[in-house]
């Protein structure tokens, strides 16, 4: 039985808003091509508001192949599922996501399946930008499925977050180094990951990662060593304190056994208003479960919310 969608009549497409796009780097600027690679940009923008009875979508706009597959009430918040009707990010593709949460909204965002990054040309690549703007006391939980980097793939993945007082933004990412059953581990060309967080006008966090497997000794001490998969959990809010850090560290200290897959992980407070957790293992599913345990603990400790029953166990 499908879930009711009482907010469906309140959803409208705002073409005027969609025309005011963020000025950002195009994929051809990130990875210049001597062959003048043509960039195919796909856009998804959505705005959320609180109507008194709960959070609902006020504006949305999308271009193929990405769109909101469904938005529905979910245990006191709005659930949003993103659909990609293509095979994934192909050479020259760029995805741009723009999420705006108005005051006192509560939104959970996920997608239907792995983000697959397909092989690129020698000087080509794919790129993705996700922008989150949260007004006062807004909450966004972004829990996407893992990113899969195929052999010869190149990806520039950028996330930007702007928080108002009382807002809460959290995200869990899992990175797969290729299709392990096809012996594609660390055979992608390049990965660039970046996260920038603002609290009002103040820059409070910057994270940059660049991985080029052919040029780096990823198995060296202090790097991946014997691990192949990587995950991060970030939570930013002016509500963050040392107590929450202790809660998340306790989760990491008591992780269940994951068969032969050991999970190495650590948590730390950031410079201001944030917690960062990094974890590594030899498969995606133990990291997915670890991220889910951290997320559940953060929901209960910071927001007083029990685990969502929507996601598969």
XYZ file of C-alpha atoms in Angstrom:
313
model
C 0.000 0.000 0.000
C 1.430 3.424 -0.935
C 1.799 6.106 1.711
C -0.662 9.037 1.701
C 0.600 12.315 0.294
C -1.534 15.096 1.820
C 0.971 17.719 0.724
C 0.780 16.851 -2.962
C -1.614 19.713 -3.781
C 0.789 22.200 -2.209
C 3.712 21.321 -4.472
C 4.368 23.689 -7.355
C 7.131 24.120 -9.874
C 8.734 27.549 -9.689
C 10.415 28.340 -13.014
C 11.297 31.849 -11.864
C 13.266 30.440 -8.910
C 14.932 27.817 -11.096
C 16.371 30.502 -13.365
C 18.372 32.009 -10.481
C 21.058 29.334 -10.412
C 24.171 29.266 -8.255
C 27.351 30.254 -10.041
C 29.521 27.179 -9.840
C 32.377 25.459 -11.629
C 31.394 23.369 -14.596
C 32.807 19.880 -15.043
C 34.928 21.083 -17.975
C 36.561 23.625 -15.631
C 37.201 21.048 -12.923
C 38.702 18.532 -15.348
C 39.754 20.444 -18.509
C 39.686 18.429 -21.689
C 41.815 18.882 -24.769
C 38.925 17.367 -26.678
C 36.477 20.109 -25.572
C 34.328 17.672 -23.607
C 30.684 18.772 -23.658
C 29.179 19.005 -20.193
C 25.707 17.645 -19.545
C 24.327 19.357 -16.429
C 21.306 18.011 -14.555
C 19.643 20.067 -11.810
C 17.433 19.285 -8.834
C 16.220 22.090 -6.572
C 13.723 21.900 -3.733
C 12.555 24.122 -0.907
C 10.846 22.973 2.288
C 8.535 24.903 4.623
C 6.640 24.251 7.841
C 2.904 24.593 7.436
C 2.025 23.962 11.073
C 0.974 20.372 10.385
C 4.485 19.411 9.333
C 7.129 19.914 6.676
C 6.122 20.015 3.017
C 7.669 20.837 -0.357
C 7.005 24.419 -1.459
C 9.057 24.638 -4.655
C 10.791 22.064 -6.792
C 12.487 21.985 -10.158
C 14.423 19.258 -11.918
C 15.981 18.328 -15.237
C 16.557 14.754 -16.369
C 17.825 12.322 -15.306
C 17.489 13.289 -11.598
C 14.246 14.106 -9.807
C 12.359 13.654 -6.546
C 10.730 10.273 -6.873
C 8.560 10.761 -3.813
C 8.043 13.086 -0.848
C 5.913 11.809 2.022
C 5.225 12.215 5.761
C 7.679 10.102 7.748
C 7.326 9.822 11.522
C 7.080 13.533 12.249
C 9.275 14.699 9.368
C 9.277 14.811 5.589
C 10.892 11.953 3.715
C 12.382 12.681 0.287
C 13.650 10.030 -2.140
C 15.817 11.078 -5.082
C 15.673 9.077 -8.299
C 18.293 8.869 -11.045
C 16.801 7.286 -14.157
C 20.184 7.052 -15.905
C 22.862 4.365 -15.400
C 24.784 6.896 -13.311
C 27.303 9.680 -13.872
C 28.815 9.263 -17.338
C 31.830 11.069 -18.751
C 31.026 14.811 -18.830
C 27.948 14.553 -16.591
C 27.361 17.012 -13.764
C 24.646 16.828 -11.086
C 23.653 19.910 -9.094
C 21.414 19.558 -6.027
C 20.115 22.664 -4.249
C 18.230 22.059 -0.986
C 16.645 24.929 0.990
C 15.079 24.247 4.424
C 13.000 27.076 5.857
C 12.694 27.672 9.601
C 11.583 24.770 11.835
C 11.407 22.216 9.026
C 12.535 18.604 9.422
C 13.594 16.683 6.322
C 15.167 13.300 5.644
C 16.791 12.900 2.200
C 18.066 9.719 0.594
C 18.294 8.152 -2.865
C 17.190 4.890 -4.421
C 20.528 3.251 -5.156
C 24.281 3.680 -5.357
C 25.658 6.724 -7.165
C 27.599 5.000 -9.944
C 30.468 6.914 -11.552
C 31.310 5.426 -14.937
C 34.663 5.455 -16.771
C 35.892 8.805 -18.047
C 38.114 9.838 -20.897
C 41.756 10.587 -20.204
C 41.097 14.290 -19.597
C 37.390 14.026 -18.854
C 35.402 13.342 -15.702
C 32.135 13.746 -13.834
C 31.156 16.160 -11.079
C 28.488 16.675 -8.456
C 27.552 19.632 -6.260
C 25.163 19.486 -3.304
C 24.168 22.734 -1.617
C 22.219 22.827 1.679
C 20.865 26.070 3.179
C 19.137 25.686 6.553
C 17.204 28.468 8.273
C 16.639 28.734 12.030
C 15.915 25.403 13.782
C 15.702 23.504 10.495
C 16.919 19.898 10.395
C 18.207 17.977 7.368
C 19.373 14.369 7.607
C 21.119 13.429 4.364
C 21.723 9.694 4.204
C 22.489 8.694 0.598
C 23.477 5.285 -0.679
C 27.226 4.721 -1.315
C 29.265 6.169 -4.178
C 30.736 3.559 -6.524
C 33.794 4.548 -8.575
C 34.165 2.317 -11.618
C 37.501 1.624 -13.279
C 38.871 4.776 -15.012
C 36.257 6.983 -13.289
C 37.042 10.552 -12.260
C 34.752 12.474 -9.881
C 34.733 15.934 -8.334
C 32.248 15.788 -5.436
C 31.519 19.061 -3.630
C 29.170 19.762 -0.703
C 28.309 23.215 0.663
C 26.331 23.827 3.852
C 25.041 27.078 5.368
C 23.492 26.943 8.853
C 21.388 29.422 10.802
C 21.182 29.314 14.644
C 19.519 26.151 15.916
C 19.782 24.347 12.572
C 21.061 20.760 12.377
C 22.672 19.163 9.317
C 24.019 15.623 9.275
C 25.288 13.408 6.483
C 26.764 9.926 6.106
C 28.825 8.987 3.047
C 30.271 5.620 2.039
C 32.872 5.406 -0.716
C 33.498 2.231 -2.710
C 36.825 1.980 -4.602
C 35.320 0.033 -7.498
C 33.472 -3.201 -8.136
C 35.501 -5.588 -6.013
C 34.180 -8.719 -7.733
C 35.571 -7.347 -11.006
C 38.961 -6.558 -9.465
C 38.426 -2.822 -9.863
C 39.742 -1.827 -6.424
C 41.526 1.543 -6.652
C 41.487 1.530 -10.435
C 39.612 4.808 -10.767
C 41.511 7.807 -12.142
C 40.847 10.436 -9.508
C 38.523 11.455 -6.677
C 38.143 14.960 -5.300
C 35.929 15.373 -2.246
C 35.230 18.681 -0.549
C 32.951 19.889 2.243
C 32.514 23.537 3.249
C 30.308 24.583 6.181
C 29.233 28.106 7.143
C 27.491 29.162 10.342
C 25.808 32.322 9.162
C 28.621 34.237 7.445
C 31.383 32.454 9.376
C 33.356 29.658 7.757
C 33.570 26.942 10.413
C 34.737 23.852 8.515
C 36.616 22.951 5.339
C 37.576 19.434 4.292
C 39.486 18.570 1.119
C 40.397 15.125 -0.175
C 42.161 14.176 -3.398
C 42.909 10.569 -4.293
C 44.847 9.488 -7.394
C 45.465 5.749 -6.975
C 48.066 5.533 -9.738
C 50.232 8.206 -8.101
C 49.720 7.540 -4.374
C 50.773 4.708 -2.087
C 47.347 4.006 -0.650
C 48.529 0.878 1.179
C 51.141 2.846 3.151
C 50.943 3.304 6.915
C 48.693 6.196 7.818
C 46.791 5.895 4.543
C 44.311 3.143 3.591
C 46.779 0.399 4.610
C 44.780 -2.831 4.224
C 41.393 -1.126 3.993
C 39.521 -0.476 0.757
C 36.264 1.304 1.652
C 35.863 4.635 3.435
C 32.983 6.332 5.246
C 32.376 9.663 6.961
C 29.654 10.914 9.273
C 29.320 14.666 9.779
C 27.013 16.561 12.101
C 27.003 20.363 12.323
C 24.886 22.490 14.642
C 25.328 24.994 17.440
C 23.716 22.293 19.611
C 26.797 20.047 19.315
C 28.802 19.506 22.510
C 31.225 17.089 24.142
C 28.398 14.914 25.441
C 27.302 14.070 21.914
C 30.897 13.219 21.014
C 31.027 10.764 23.922
C 27.769 9.174 22.740
C 29.137 8.613 19.233
C 32.499 7.383 20.495
C 30.670 4.847 22.674
C 28.926 3.557 19.540
C 32.312 3.112 17.848
C 33.755 1.388 20.912
C 30.971 -1.212 20.889
C 30.446 -1.989 17.218
C 29.084 -5.476 16.512
C 31.306 -8.026 14.742
C 31.095 -7.761 10.951
C 32.323 -11.252 10.075
C 35.836 -10.911 8.629
C 35.472 -7.155 7.988
C 37.118 -5.052 10.677
C 35.920 -1.447 10.998
C 38.522 1.118 12.055
C 36.920 4.387 13.147
C 37.385 7.532 15.196
C 35.362 10.633 16.107
C 36.383 14.194 16.906
C 34.923 17.627 17.543
C 35.608 20.125 14.769
C 36.842 23.686 15.259
C 33.308 24.889 15.932
C 29.785 23.456 16.027
C 30.578 20.073 14.535
C 31.520 16.422 14.886
C 33.383 14.398 12.260
C 33.651 10.604 12.197
C 35.872 8.661 9.784
C 35.729 4.903 9.295
C 37.441 2.363 7.053
C 36.834 -1.296 6.254
C 37.113 -3.890 3.496
C 33.464 -3.825 2.383
C 30.643 -1.308 2.083
C 27.976 -2.987 4.185
C 29.835 -2.875 7.556
C 30.395 0.856 7.007
C 26.739 1.353 6.092
C 25.715 -0.319 9.343
C 28.260 1.725 11.292
C 26.932 4.969 9.777
C 23.383 3.909 10.600
C 24.283 3.238 14.240
C 25.947 6.650 14.512
C 22.970 8.329 12.899
C 20.520 6.612 15.232
C 22.546 7.594 18.280
C 22.806 11.210 17.096
C 19.057 11.420 16.455
C 18.239 10.236 19.947
C 20.901 12.246 21.775
C 20.533 15.547 19.925
C 16.938 15.521 18.708
C 15.208 13.041 21.011
C 14.082 11.043 17.976
C 14.040 7.218 17.803
C 15.464 5.375 14.763
C 13.448 5.642 11.567
C 11.764 2.400 10.592
C 11.722 3.446 6.931
C 15.192 2.197 6.015
C 15.975 -1.459 5.503
C 17.953 -3.084 8.318
